[in-house]
Amino acid sequence: CHHGACHSEKEVLYYIKPGQIIYSPRTVVHPKARIIAEAGPIVIGEGNLIEEQAVIINSYPENITPESEVEPKTMTIGVNNVFEVGCVSQALKIGDNNVIESKADVGRNVILTSGCIIGAFCQVNTFEVIPENTVIYGSGCMRRIQTERPQPQTLQLDFLMKILPNYHHLKKTVKAGHTTS
Amino acid sequence: MCRPLPRDLYRPQVGGIRVQLTLMRSCCDVLCHQGRKGEKEVDSHYCPSCLENMPSAEAKLKKNRCANCFDCPCCMHTLSTRATNIPAPLPDDPTKTAMKKAYYLACGFCRWTSRDVGMADKSVASGGWQEPENPYTQRINKLIEYYQHLAHRERQERDRQKLARRRQCMPLAFSQHTIHVVEKYGLGTRLQRQRTGAPISSLAGLSLQQGEEKKEIFIEPAQALDEVEPLPEDFYTRPISLPEVTTLRQRLLQPDFQPADVSQLHPRHKHLLIKRSLRCRKCEHNLIKPEFNPTSIKFKIHMVAMSYIPEVRIMSIPNLRLMKESQVLLTLTNPVENITHITLSACEEEDPDDINSTAKVIVPSKELILAGKDAAAEYDELAEPQDFQDDPDVVAFRKSNKIGFFLKVIPQKEDDGDVTIALKIRHDFRNLAAPLKSSEEAGDGAVDVIWLMHHVELRLGPLAS
């Protein structure tokens, strides 16, 4: 059984100072996902599923030029989150069991707690903390509270961890970038 | 013999054809036309998600809703059935538990589940879900019955008066000419709008025997109450939690209950969709009739103008200058399989159809001949191209059933808008749809040839600056 994060050569990971990306075990990052730590480090928890063409970016806020001194903020991502195909996430704090569906766009000032679902193609650019178990769906970004959290995708994670190495080359895991747990 | 057709029948525009899907029909050698003069009827009912076909009587019985499929009360998407395994005690041995499958409804779009409203999981995949009963169903049914009875009696009175006026010694005949008579309270004939919620008894023909006329139905009048439930005390002060309040749309989709609270939103059965057929008003023939099978997009009868009338397309437009003659290249395509002869003519001065034209048009004087559409032509290399002896001044090119021809245009008005030209196209049409004439005339093997004339308007774009 796999330990450690599984990612392949085709993926583009930028290690731009001061950012570095810290992974946890049982996280699967697909090839073609982009995790960019520009303005600070990114810490990714366990059991996350980051699908193709997803973009997780810790970027500078819009009105600040890269030359000026800004304190780097860490982006934290909790456990059992799913970043579906093509989504863009800039949220600084993401809790557990969230699902960001395909082509959704989450802004920098949004804080996702746990159990939130950002629906497909919904753009959430507000300055707020999204309460637990909220579902944002539809073209008007309607909201509702659901009574159950989304289930962690353990089956999918296990499947991918077995299958992906068969089809992609694996980089040797780099010790400095890993937390052991 | 030409019959002019209404002006909006056929109107190409710049950049491509935009022909209104109008229908042309020959019935008893009179041409009926125009979608607007046709009558749309409901042809068949089907469910959009399970694609089940239903005859109209059954649809009316089920209130135009599908029996198997449900709609999410939150986002109106189709609900899907999901299964989970729950441990349940075995019936034989209460101490042991076995995994049993439990089914619940879930929406893939807004993540609503049937557990949100408190509906218990069912042990069967389909058929276990019930819609909640309207508490006022009985009263409504009684009222409907009473009013139908009233309407029936009124109709009888009307018939009686009609017959009495005609002074015929016929027994009381119940008028069955209900197609065009507006019925009170919608007693429901096959061409009337179906009324939902009608009790099953209304489907039976409302033909009371003479003896039953005496039967009266009594209903209690509605009683007005003096006392109304007071509002709760904190109605004005309690903060509203928006996720718990239903939107107007969600509320009004369930007119029986109109719940204000999200926890009362129950799923409803999915609404059926219909396929429509179009019928000419003059001659009562069907123009468009789809197939019953919901998965089929073809038509049983499909009399569309595009498959009979030659198509005019604009191919190239030179720079148009005011009061200067320029040549526009148009193409004509023949949709039928026999040779078509086309004559173009400019509109006359006081033509009532000609409203929009801003340019003068000089049409080719000769008749244009279009070869028939031959589906096998591209595979048949040995076929000799037919020799039509085209005038090179008029015909630019010829390709199987299409020709390109020149049209001289002189813009007359200096408008900001598009240069518009109008002309009349006259072509021969073979009426293959009408029943063949009797055998005496079959000797010449001819099908009726009718000459049709259409008014065509072309928008050529703005003047070159």
XYZ file of C-alpha atoms in Angstrom:
646
model
C 0.000 0.000 0.000
C 1.272 3.428 -0.786
C 2.533 5.839 1.726
C 3.400 9.325 0.888
C 1.981 11.539 -1.727
C 1.750 10.218 -5.222
C 2.522 12.579 -8.025
C 4.077 12.181 -11.372
C 6.662 13.914 -13.476
C 4.193 15.500 -15.758
C 2.836 17.632 -13.028
C 4.112 21.129 -12.678
C 5.013 22.100 -9.179
C 6.660 25.373 -8.551
C 8.930 25.766 -5.618
C 9.217 29.515 -5.694
C 10.652 31.073 -2.610
C 9.443 31.702 -0.102
C 6.826 29.154 -0.863
C 7.146 25.522 -0.515
C 4.537 22.883 -0.582
C 4.100 20.374 2.143
C 2.178 17.245 1.459
C 0.714 14.629 3.707
C 0.211 10.944 3.138
C -2.721 9.608 1.194
C -3.082 12.720 -0.890
C -3.367 12.133 -4.602
C -2.379 14.859 -6.984
C -3.142 14.119 -10.611
C -0.804 14.930 -13.411
C -1.582 18.317 -14.904
C -2.648 19.728 -11.579
C -0.910 22.948 -10.674
C -0.043 23.879 -7.149
C 1.666 27.245 -7.087
C 3.084 28.639 -3.870
C 3.906 32.151 -4.899
C 3.287 34.317 -1.919
C 3.719 31.797 0.796
C 3.859 28.125 1.565
C 1.011 25.697 1.060
C 0.295 22.936 3.526
C -1.884 20.152 2.221
C -3.457 17.677 4.603
C -4.244 14.009 4.299
C -6.598 12.236 2.035
C -7.044 15.051 -0.448
C -7.834 14.450 -4.047
C -6.584 17.045 -6.470
C -7.749 16.236 -9.951
C -6.528 17.179 -13.388
C -6.061 20.818 -14.314
C -6.930 21.959 -10.842
C -5.077 25.069 -9.773
C -4.272 25.747 -6.152
C -2.454 28.997 -5.975
C -1.249 31.070 -3.081
C -0.814 34.286 -4.949
C -0.210 37.841 -4.038
C -3.297 39.911 -3.415
C -4.193 41.920 -6.457
C -3.201 45.365 -5.416
C 0.261 44.508 -4.150
C 3.275 44.391 -6.411
C 5.757 41.581 -5.943
C 8.547 43.980 -5.056
C 7.007 45.374 -1.936
C 7.481 43.493 1.263
C 4.560 41.371 2.171
C 4.523 38.871 4.913
C 4.032 35.445 3.419
C 0.794 33.828 4.433
C 0.450 30.104 4.630
C -2.328 28.443 2.792
C -3.714 25.501 4.719
C -5.779 22.754 3.267
C -7.353 20.216 5.586
C -8.171 16.568 5.146
C -10.423 14.729 2.730
C -11.004 17.609 0.377
C -11.718 17.127 -3.264
C -10.596 19.587 -5.894
C -12.340 18.520 -9.034
C -11.182 18.941 -12.585
C -10.337 22.447 -13.645
C -11.150 24.262 -10.438
C -9.208 27.241 -9.205
C -8.727 27.671 -5.520
C -7.065 30.630 -3.897
C -8.708 30.324 -0.545
C -6.236 30.666 2.270
C -7.951 28.344 4.632
C -9.790 25.244 3.633
C -11.116 22.875 6.249
C -12.103 19.243 5.965
C -14.398 17.291 3.717
C -14.981 20.112 1.285
C -15.651 19.597 -2.369
C -14.780 22.207 -4.941
C -16.486 21.036 -8.098
C -15.313 21.366 -11.668
C -14.374 24.807 -12.940
C -15.335 26.497 -9.723
C -13.412 29.557 -8.720
C -12.812 30.287 -5.070
C -11.319 33.634 -4.217
C -8.580 34.467 -1.787
C -10.725 35.932 0.917
C -13.072 33.019 1.276
C -12.628 30.633 4.128
C -14.175 27.222 3.692
C -15.004 25.485 6.936
C -15.993 21.882 6.608
C -18.471 19.979 4.544
C -18.870 22.803 2.051
C -19.578 22.131 -1.566
C -18.841 24.785 -4.122
C -20.831 23.751 -7.166
C -19.590 23.492 -10.701
C -18.664 26.768 -12.353
C -19.671 28.794 -9.322
C -17.440 31.774 -8.667
C -17.199 32.723 -5.049
C -15.287 35.929 -4.553
C -16.738 37.212 -1.353
C -15.055 38.121 1.880
C -16.618 35.625 4.165
C -16.457 32.443 6.093
C -18.706 29.897 4.519
C -20.623 28.103 7.250
C -20.437 24.360 7.614
C -22.281 22.062 5.291
C -23.196 24.803 2.850
C -23.886 23.930 -0.737
C -23.416 26.636 -3.311
C -25.002 25.683 -6.596
C -26.555 27.043 -9.703
C -25.823 29.949 -11.976
C -26.985 32.415 -9.355
C -24.824 30.761 -6.715
C -27.792 29.822 -4.617
C -27.062 28.397 -1.256
C -28.505 25.848 0.990
C -27.501 23.857 3.967
C -27.259 20.166 3.608
C -27.733 17.793 6.475
C -24.941 15.434 5.588
C -21.331 16.021 4.874
C -19.950 14.752 1.642
C -18.315 11.418 2.143
C -14.567 11.123 1.988
C -13.519 9.594 -1.257
C -11.579 6.732 0.206
C -12.503 4.274 -2.489
C -11.421 6.641 -5.199
C -8.203 7.467 -3.436
C -7.284 3.811 -3.021
C -8.073 3.078 -6.603
C -6.015 5.958 -7.897
C -3.060 5.170 -5.721
C -2.969 1.735 -7.246
C -3.628 2.698 -10.837
C -1.766 5.950 -11.398
C 1.728 4.529 -10.936
C 0.983 2.046 -13.688
C 0.524 4.774 -16.227
C 2.870 7.539 -15.161
C 6.443 7.823 -14.112
C 6.919 8.527 -10.481
C 9.423 10.927 -9.052
C 11.324 9.759 -6.062
C 9.805 11.356 -3.004
C 11.838 14.257 -1.708
C 12.461 14.020 1.983
C 12.627 17.737 2.653
C 9.157 18.334 1.385
C 7.421 15.723 3.431
C 6.033 15.536 6.876
C 6.077 12.125 8.323
C 3.075 10.952 10.164
C -51.667 29.189 -62.832
C -49.879 30.886 -60.040
C -51.057 31.485 -56.587
C -49.250 34.078 -54.608
C -48.320 32.975 -51.136
C -48.106 35.291 -48.157
C -45.028 37.414 -47.973
C -43.492 36.029 -44.866
C -43.330 32.582 -46.237
C -39.780 32.706 -47.374
C -37.242 35.299 -46.486
C -33.496 34.741 -46.888
C -31.128 37.132 -45.208
C -27.510 38.128 -45.353
C -25.091 35.485 -44.329
C -27.374 32.573 -44.830
C -30.856 31.447 -45.100
C -33.293 31.987 -42.386
C -36.332 30.321 -43.754
C -39.216 30.151 -41.420
C -40.080 26.555 -40.990
C -43.355 27.000 -42.689
C -45.301 24.261 -44.117
C -46.612 23.942 -47.491
C -49.207 21.510 -48.426
C -51.264 20.674 -51.336
C -54.570 19.282 -50.555
C -57.162 19.082 -53.226
C -54.885 21.312 -55.269
C -55.263 24.276 -53.010
C -52.119 25.344 -51.281
C -52.321 25.835 -47.604
C -49.474 27.487 -45.951
C -47.977 29.200 -43.009
C -47.278 27.825 -39.598
C -49.408 30.553 -38.149
C -52.458 29.300 -39.874
C -51.852 25.849 -38.542
C -53.273 24.511 -35.370
C -50.944 22.922 -32.862
C -52.201 19.847 -31.106
C -50.853 17.647 -28.421
C -49.666 14.448 -30.001
C -48.149 12.291 -27.302
C -46.849 12.509 -23.771
C -43.508 11.252 -22.543
C -41.312 11.565 -19.521
C -38.049 13.384 -20.236
C -35.947 11.269 -17.933
C -37.209 7.720 -18.261
C -38.535 8.293 -21.786
C -41.706 6.439 -21.144
C -44.473 7.022 -23.612
C -47.996 7.458 -22.355
C -51.316 7.743 -24.105
C -53.177 10.935 -23.298
C -55.864 9.247 -21.273
C -53.329 7.722 -18.971
C -51.480 11.007 -18.752
C -54.622 12.764 -17.695
C -55.210 10.142 -15.068
C -51.784 10.618 -13.624
C -52.126 14.394 -13.811
C -49.443 14.675 -16.475
C -46.752 13.311 -14.212
C -44.474 10.353 -14.533
C -44.920 7.538 -12.055
C -41.259 6.645 -11.692
C -39.281 9.842 -11.765
C -39.052 12.615 -9.246
C -37.999 16.225 -9.361
C -35.812 17.799 -6.742
C -37.982 20.291 -4.859
C -34.960 22.494 -4.388
C -33.461 22.908 -7.830
C -35.993 21.082 -10.048
C -33.391 18.658 -11.334
C -34.161 14.980 -11.750
C -33.607 12.965 -8.628
C -31.583 9.794 -8.727
C -31.955 6.820 -6.423
C -28.932 5.902 -4.368
C -28.355 2.887 -2.230
C -26.567 2.472 1.029
C -25.881 -0.519 3.128
C -27.310 -0.361 6.590
C -27.033 -2.996 9.216
C -30.440 -4.409 10.032
C -31.379 -7.203 12.352
C -32.192 -10.455 10.618
C -35.823 -11.429 10.995
C -34.924 -14.907 12.199
C -32.250 -14.039 14.633
C -32.556 -10.617 16.270
C -29.070 -10.701 17.717
C -27.285 -10.939 14.400
C -27.279 -8.060 11.983
C -26.937 -8.298 8.241
C -26.308 -5.615 5.679
C -29.480 -4.593 3.949
C -29.793 -2.176 1.137
C -31.656 1.018 1.780
C -32.556 3.472 -0.975
C -32.886 7.188 -0.809
C -33.382 9.937 -3.357
C -30.617 12.400 -4.003
C -30.092 15.323 -6.338
C -26.755 15.478 -8.072
C -26.925 19.198 -8.591
C -27.808 20.774 -5.289
C -27.105 17.744 -3.104
C -30.571 17.566 -1.679
C -31.500 14.185 -0.318
C -34.772 12.712 0.764
C -33.380 12.428 4.254
C -33.401 16.221 4.491
C -37.161 16.308 4.750
C -37.321 13.324 6.989
C -38.405 10.759 4.430
C -37.265 7.375 5.606
C -35.113 5.210 3.387
C -37.058 2.666 1.460
C -36.183 -0.942 0.929
C -37.291 -1.047 -2.721
C -35.529 0.882 -5.408
C -38.600 2.262 -7.096
C -42.236 2.507 -6.280
C -41.799 3.076 -2.614
C -41.978 6.850 -2.714
C -45.264 8.558 -2.083
C -46.244 12.119 -2.592
C -47.903 13.661 0.414
C -51.661 13.861 0.277
C -53.375 17.154 -0.034
C -55.662 17.485 3.003
C -58.316 19.228 0.945
C -58.553 16.663 -1.848
C -61.960 15.420 -0.871
C -63.492 18.840 -0.710
C -62.001 19.836 -4.032
C -63.270 16.690 -5.690
C -66.731 17.264 -4.412
C -66.741 20.820 -5.661
C -65.524 19.768 -9.079
C -68.200 17.131 -9.322
C -70.871 19.605 -8.378
C -69.784 22.136 -10.963
C -69.487 19.564 -13.668
C -72.993 18.505 -12.940
C -74.125 22.099 -13.205
C -72.323 22.579 -16.484
C -73.830 19.452 -17.855
C -77.282 20.619 -16.962
C -76.699 23.960 -18.597
C -75.549 22.253 -21.730
C -78.654 20.133 -21.761
C -80.802 23.226 -21.435
C -78.983 24.816 -24.307
C -79.459 21.770 -26.463
C -83.087 21.579 -25.605
C -83.592 25.147 -26.662
C -81.718 24.618 -29.874
C -83.788 21.640 -30.795
C -86.998 23.315 -29.797
C -86.108 26.150 -32.139
C -85.490 23.753 -34.961
C -88.831 22.179 -34.308
C -87.733 18.680 -34.972
C -89.402 15.741 -33.379
C -86.201 14.084 -32.431
C -85.534 12.743 -28.988
C -83.212 14.710 -26.851
C -79.873 14.443 -28.533
C -76.869 15.298 -26.515
C -74.745 17.524 -28.642
C -71.473 15.895 -29.326
C -70.083 18.825 -31.256
C -67.829 19.650 -28.421
C -64.696 20.271 -30.397
C -65.302 23.892 -31.079
C -67.749 24.783 -28.367
C -66.162 26.321 -25.352
C -67.036 24.207 -22.411
C -67.602 25.592 -18.992
C -65.369 24.188 -16.305
C -63.493 22.144 -18.855
C -65.425 18.945 -19.183
C -62.512 17.648 -21.178
C -62.805 16.502 -24.750
C -59.836 15.332 -26.683
C -58.914 18.696 -28.065
C -59.515 20.745 -24.990
C -56.897 21.736 -22.513
C -56.685 19.028 -19.939
C -57.578 19.998 -16.435
C -55.385 18.495 -13.801
C -56.781 17.264 -10.593
C -59.966 16.096 -12.197
C -61.342 13.061 -10.470
C -61.422 9.795 -12.261
C -65.160 9.927 -12.680
C -64.792 12.750 -15.169
C -63.094 10.514 -17.655
C -66.207 8.506 -18.190
C -68.423 10.076 -20.779
C -70.739 12.480 -19.125
C -73.817 11.194 -20.704
C -76.444 10.910 -18.102
C -79.419 8.888 -18.958
C -82.666 10.710 -18.881
C -83.651 9.273 -15.598
C -80.528 10.464 -13.910
C -81.217 14.073 -14.610
C -83.143 14.202 -11.446
C -80.093 13.356 -9.344
C -78.901 16.366 -7.461
C -75.580 16.842 -5.822
C -75.538 18.901 -2.730
C -72.470 20.603 -1.421
C -72.015 22.517 1.729
C -71.138 26.099 1.215
C -67.765 27.153 2.528
C -67.910 28.563 6.000
C -66.137 31.716 6.971
C -64.428 31.688 10.307
C -64.397 34.619 12.620
C -61.300 33.691 14.489
C -57.995 33.308 12.752
C -54.910 31.821 14.321
C -52.832 34.638 15.748
C -49.287 35.161 14.583
C -46.550 33.861 16.878
C -45.224 36.499 19.219
C -41.751 36.681 17.874
C -42.861 36.917 14.287
C -41.445 40.379 13.851
C -38.405 40.050 16.022
C -37.041 36.649 15.150
C -34.097 36.855 12.745
C -34.680 35.052 9.498
C -32.388 32.243 8.606
C -32.329 32.453 4.839
C -31.293 28.897 4.065
C -34.392 27.683 5.827
C -36.872 29.767 3.905
C -38.110 28.469 0.580
C -37.864 30.626 -2.502
C -41.041 31.668 -4.263
C -40.330 29.362 -7.127
C -39.844 26.360 -4.874
C -42.971 27.265 -3.036
C -45.202 27.745 -6.026
C -44.103 24.551 -7.682
C -46.102 22.809 -4.995
C -49.322 24.757 -5.054
C -51.061 22.253 -2.804
C -48.929 23.012 0.186
C -46.770 26.031 -0.598
C -44.401 25.329 2.245
C -42.528 28.232 3.701
C -39.966 26.037 5.340
C -37.299 24.062 3.572
C -37.928 21.051 5.741
C -41.396 20.681 4.252
C -40.281 20.524 0.644
C -41.240 17.102 -0.596
C -40.258 15.839 -4.015
C -42.906 15.717 -6.689
C -43.268 13.424 -9.618
C -41.700 14.683 -12.786
C -43.833 16.551 -15.262
C -44.408 14.983 -18.634
C -43.440 16.694 -21.830
C -45.443 16.623 -25.016
C -44.815 16.228 -28.671
C -46.914 18.467 -30.839
C -48.375 17.975 -34.235
C -49.412 20.712 -36.602
C -52.574 20.701 -38.645
C -53.749 23.020 -41.358
C -56.864 24.869 -40.395
C -58.338 25.043 -43.836
C -58.178 21.495 -44.953
C -57.670 19.661 -41.656
C -54.757 17.662 -42.943
C -51.747 16.995 -40.788
C -48.655 18.934 -41.700
C -46.216 17.719 -39.114
C -46.691 14.553 -37.149
C -43.906 13.232 -34.954
C -43.347 9.624 -34.075
C -44.700 8.206 -30.878
C -41.397 6.842 -29.742
C -39.834 9.464 -27.475
C -36.306 8.538 -28.509
C -36.981 9.137 -32.160
C -36.582 12.608 -33.596
C -37.964 11.719 -36.982
C -41.421 12.514 -38.189
C -44.154 10.444 -39.647
C -45.359 13.357 -41.726
C -42.984 16.213 -42.355
C -44.226 18.700 -44.898
C -41.726 21.468 -44.632
C -41.239 24.172 -47.215
C -37.516 23.631 -47.325
C -37.862 20.269 -48.934
C -39.997 21.477 -51.793
C -39.169 25.062 -52.578
C -35.809 25.965 -54.160
C -33.456 27.652 -51.786
C -31.910 31.025 -52.459
C -28.612 31.836 -50.819
C -26.375 34.824 -51.088
C -22.922 33.860 -52.182
C -21.014 37.056 -52.655
C -21.817 40.742 -52.512
C -19.596 43.350 -54.118
C -19.266 46.874 -52.807
C -22.667 48.463 -53.128
C -22.717 52.090 -54.091
C -25.628 54.420 -54.302
C -27.193 54.576 -57.751
C -24.489 52.402 -59.216
C -25.197 49.020 -60.675
C -23.391 46.107 -59.077
C -23.677 42.373 -59.514
C -24.615 40.126 -56.643
C -23.949 36.404 -56.874
C -26.780 34.243 -55.610
C -27.192 30.498 -55.601
C -30.317 28.472 -56.135
C -30.524 24.915 -54.841
C -33.113 22.430 -55.924
C -34.347 20.221 -53.101
C -36.454 17.850 -55.158
C -35.407 15.130 -57.505
C -36.882 16.402 -60.734
C -35.807 19.257 -62.873
C -37.185 22.585 -61.784
C -37.698 25.639 -63.940
C -37.399 28.971 -62.261
C -38.281 32.396 -63.497
C -37.377 35.515 -61.612
C -39.170 38.780 -61.915
C -38.810 42.100 -60.261
C -41.570 43.373 -58.068
C -43.939 45.801 -59.653
C -44.364 49.332 -58.555
C -47.334 49.081 -56.297
C -46.813 45.632 -55.029
C -48.430 45.282 -51.597
C -45.843 42.724 -50.482
C -42.959 44.975 -51.242
C -42.392 47.127 -48.200
C -38.759 47.015 -47.372
C -36.842 47.145 -50.558
C -34.396 49.969 -50.951
C -32.841 49.021 -54.239
C -33.831 48.331 -57.790
C -33.229 44.923 -59.152
C -32.613 43.760 -62.710
C -33.309 40.072 -62.997
C -32.135 37.702 -65.684
C -34.772 37.460 -68.334
C -34.300 33.832 -69.218
C -35.661 30.904 -67.354
C -33.216 29.130 -65.059
C -33.178 25.373 -65.036
C -32.082 23.424 -62.017
C -31.141 19.784 -62.230
C -32.761 17.414 -59.818
C -31.082 16.384 -56.621
C -29.408 13.094 -57.189
C -28.100 11.461 -54.063
C -25.976 8.970 -55.958
C -24.341 11.529 -58.178
C -21.177 11.875 -56.168
C -20.461 8.181 -56.424
C -21.306 7.823 -60.066
C -18.286 9.046 -61.957
C -19.439 7.894 -65.328
C -22.521 10.036 -65.366
C -22.418 12.657 -68.030
C -23.008 16.149 -66.847
C -26.200 17.414 -68.291
C -25.810 20.129 -70.808
C -28.035 23.037 -70.084
C -26.446 25.634 -72.309
C -26.199 28.327 -69.765
C -25.731 31.908 -70.636
C -22.402 32.865 -69.059
C -23.682 36.353 -68.368
C -26.372 34.974 -66.171
C -25.186 31.673 -64.779
C -21.856 31.787 -63.017
C -21.491 28.098 -62.286
C -23.488 24.938 -62.083
C -22.908 22.082 -59.720
C -25.316 19.134 -59.630
C -28.532 20.625 -58.276
C -27.205 24.096 -57.623
C -26.517 27.061 -59.834
C -24.967 30.422 -59.151
C -26.407 33.350 -61.024
C -25.894 37.051 -61.183
C -28.362 39.675 -60.177
C -27.909 43.346 -60.872
C -28.686 45.627 -57.977
C -28.937 49.423 -57.980
C -29.282 50.837 -54.470
C -31.732 53.688 -54.458
C -31.789 55.016 -50.968
C -28.990 56.307 -48.886
C -29.929 54.709 -45.618
C -27.879 53.701 -42.686
C -29.524 50.328 -42.760
C -29.081 47.410 -45.068
C -29.774 47.413 -48.733
C -32.839 45.262 -49.257
C -34.102 43.889 -52.489
C -37.304 42.098 -53.275
C -38.137 39.832 -56.131
C -40.575 37.207 -57.154
C -39.574 33.651 -57.863
C -41.804 31.477 -59.896
C -41.158 27.779 -60.077
C -42.944 24.585 -60.910
C -43.972 22.272 -58.188
C -45.006 18.728 -58.541
C -47.694 17.750 -56.146
C -46.614 14.294 -55.146
C -48.401 14.438 -51.872
C -51.902 14.549 -53.260
C -53.644 11.288 -54.058
C -53.039 10.181 -57.590
C -55.784 10.869 -60.013
C -57.929 8.072 -61.280
C -56.667 5.605 -63.786
C -57.947 7.339 -66.925
C -55.534 10.143 -66.474
C -52.744 7.919 -65.330
C -51.928 7.175 -68.902
C -49.882 10.304 -69.370
C -48.032 9.456 -66.191
C -48.154 13.073 -65.206
C -48.318 14.373 -61.769
C -50.004 17.685 -61.297
C -47.675 20.514 -62.049
C -48.482 23.720 -60.261
C -46.631 26.920 -60.691
C -45.914 28.709 -57.453
C -44.805 32.247 -57.020
C -42.997 33.437 -53.941
C -41.985 36.818 -52.785
C -38.359 36.851 -51.728
C -36.598 39.554 -49.779
C -32.849 39.717 -49.518
C -30.846 41.853 -47.158
C -27.531 42.591 -48.711
C -25.831 44.533 -46.030
C -24.908 48.196 -45.776
C -23.692 50.425 -48.553
C -19.960 50.484 -48.996
C -18.653 53.624 -47.401
